[in-house]
């Protein structure tokens, strides 16, 4: 990240989540209500467990905003964990005398075993709490501020679910806007745009849940309105595709990331894949297989990202594991879980993309205030 810095803190069942976002120019209008609307989108989706019914995920802006506008200083936020009241002993900050049962059966696919080995813990609870996807609520909150900034420059981000388990939506939605995409996807329990596969997606999640199992899937993110020239080919860490990849692959459970046709590019010859160039009052392209980024630079077309999330590793019908203390062969630990959280992951993906595009925009155009940034973009942005 070049201009934006952010960090989050907080455990899944601790008192709250904490976030700090630095680098947002002064005078951006922002409200808790705007951020809360994005957080509500993350809470939705068929296949979530009971936790989302407990949480309201209401953000509180604590610093960096005055009278509805950013000050240019670090923006600090908190989100209370409503469930904390049920975990006060287990998550006590101070050492307490109560005997708290340790978790000793690592779940295959989770951070459990690698985590205790790395940090020398004898209780997997110490790993579960921070490796939980609960943390992503704060990423969505901070990403919403970046989304608000991007909207000021008509850059919009949308997403939808392309597959759940083996049920795929093969339609191409390049012709609809990200706003249209979200309007429709947000009404669907699985964030699907395709009425023909939506029910099948719901059914595979239902079956997985009934079987004590879980399912993953894929989603696509579309970013429209991005000017030419964000990112660069000049150095490895300037490339916009790599910066987006880093952000998306950092989301819990994400196993693959693609730009444009991505891994499907191998099925095409060069003559079939590359997007031909025409001129008609400006350069035009015949297609967008590159997904809006060439040579690590945005080319003015829609940026199209695909990502795949693995099935959640906490299983109600657990897999084989080994007790970390006794070394006895036993079934893995189980606790409340989601049977599918791909719809939520698509919102987290949108939010991470917002942070990266906002960072790249500020990197190229700069400005201490929104007024300055607007002037710089007006004077030099190419669309
Ligand atoms: C999540 C909160 C968690 C899980 C889920 C995501 O709440 P709890 O563990 O109390 O049920 O629902 O996290 C996982 C499944 C995981 O493996 O980390 C959230 O807020 O998104």
CSV table of C-alpha atoms and ligand atoms in Angstrom, one decimal, residues 12-13 42 48-52 55 57 83 87 107 110 128 131-137 252 312-314 335-338 341 344 348, ligand 1:
chain,number,residue,atom,x,y,z
A,12,UNK,CA,-13.9,-13.1,17.5
A,13,UNK,CA,-15.5,-13.3,21.0
A,42,UNK,CA,-21.7,-8.8,5.0
A,48,UNK,CA,-24.6,-18.4,8.0
A,49,UNK,CA,-24.7,-19.8,11.5
A,50,UNK,CA,-26.4,-18.3,14.5
A,51,UNK,CA,-23.7,-15.6,15.2
A,52,UNK,CA,-25.1,-13.2,12.7
A,55,UNK,CA,-24.5,-9.3,16.2
A,57,UNK,CA,-22.3,-5.0,13.5
A,83,UNK,CA,-21.7,-12.1,21.9
A,87,UNK,CA,-17.7,-15.1,26.7
A,107,UNK,CA,-9.6,-28.8,12.9
A,110,UNK,CA,-8.1,-24.3,10.0
A,128,UNK,CA,-9.3,-19.7,16.8
A,131,UNK,CA,-7.9,-16.5,12.8
A,132,UNK,CA,-11.7,-16.3,12.7
A,133,UNK,CA,-13.3,-14.4,9.8
A,134,UNK,CA,-15.0,-12.2,12.4
A,135,UNK,CA,-12.1,-9.8,11.9
A,136,UNK,CA,-13.3,-9.1,8.3
A,137,UNK,CA,-16.3,-7.1,9.7
A,252,UNK,CA,-10.0,-15.9,5.2
A,312,UNK,CA,-15.3,-23.6,6.0
A,313,UNK,CA,-13.1,-26.0,8.0
A,314,UNK,CA,-15.3,-26.2,11.1
A,335,UNK,CA,-18.3,-25.4,17.5
A,336,UNK,CA,-20.9,-23.1,16.0
A,337,UNK,CA,-20.1,-22.4,12.4
A,338,UNK,CA,-21.4,-21.4,9.0
A,341,UNK,CA,-20.1,-18.0,3.7
A,344,UNK,CA,-20.3,-12.7,2.8
A,348,UNK,CA,-15.4,-8.6,2.0
B,1,LIG,C1,-18.0,-14.7,11.7
B,1,LIG,C2,-18.1,-15.0,13.1
B,1,LIG,C3,-17.9,-16.3,13.6
B,1,LIG,C4,-18.3,-17.4,12.6
B,1,LIG,C5,-17.5,-17.2,11.2
B,1,LIG,C6,-17.5,-15.7,10.8
B,1,LIG,O1,-18.7,-16.4,14.7
B,1,LIG,P1,-18.8,-17.6,15.7
B,1,LIG,O2,-17.4,-18.3,15.6
B,1,LIG,O3,-19.0,-17.0,17.0
B,1,LIG,O4,-19.9,-18.4,15.3
B,1,LIG,O5,-19.6,-17.3,12.3
B,1,LIG,O6,-16.2,-17.5,11.4
B,1,LIG,C7,-15.9,-18.8,11.0
B,1,LIG,C8,-16.7,-19.7,10.5
B,1,LIG,C9,-14.5,-19.1,11.1
B,1,LIG,O7,-14.1,-20.3,10.8
B,1,LIG,O8,-13.7,-18.2,11.5
B,1,LIG,C10,-18.2,-13.4,11.2
B,1,LIG,O9,-18.5,-12.4,11.9
B,1,LIG,O10,-18.2,-13.3,9.9
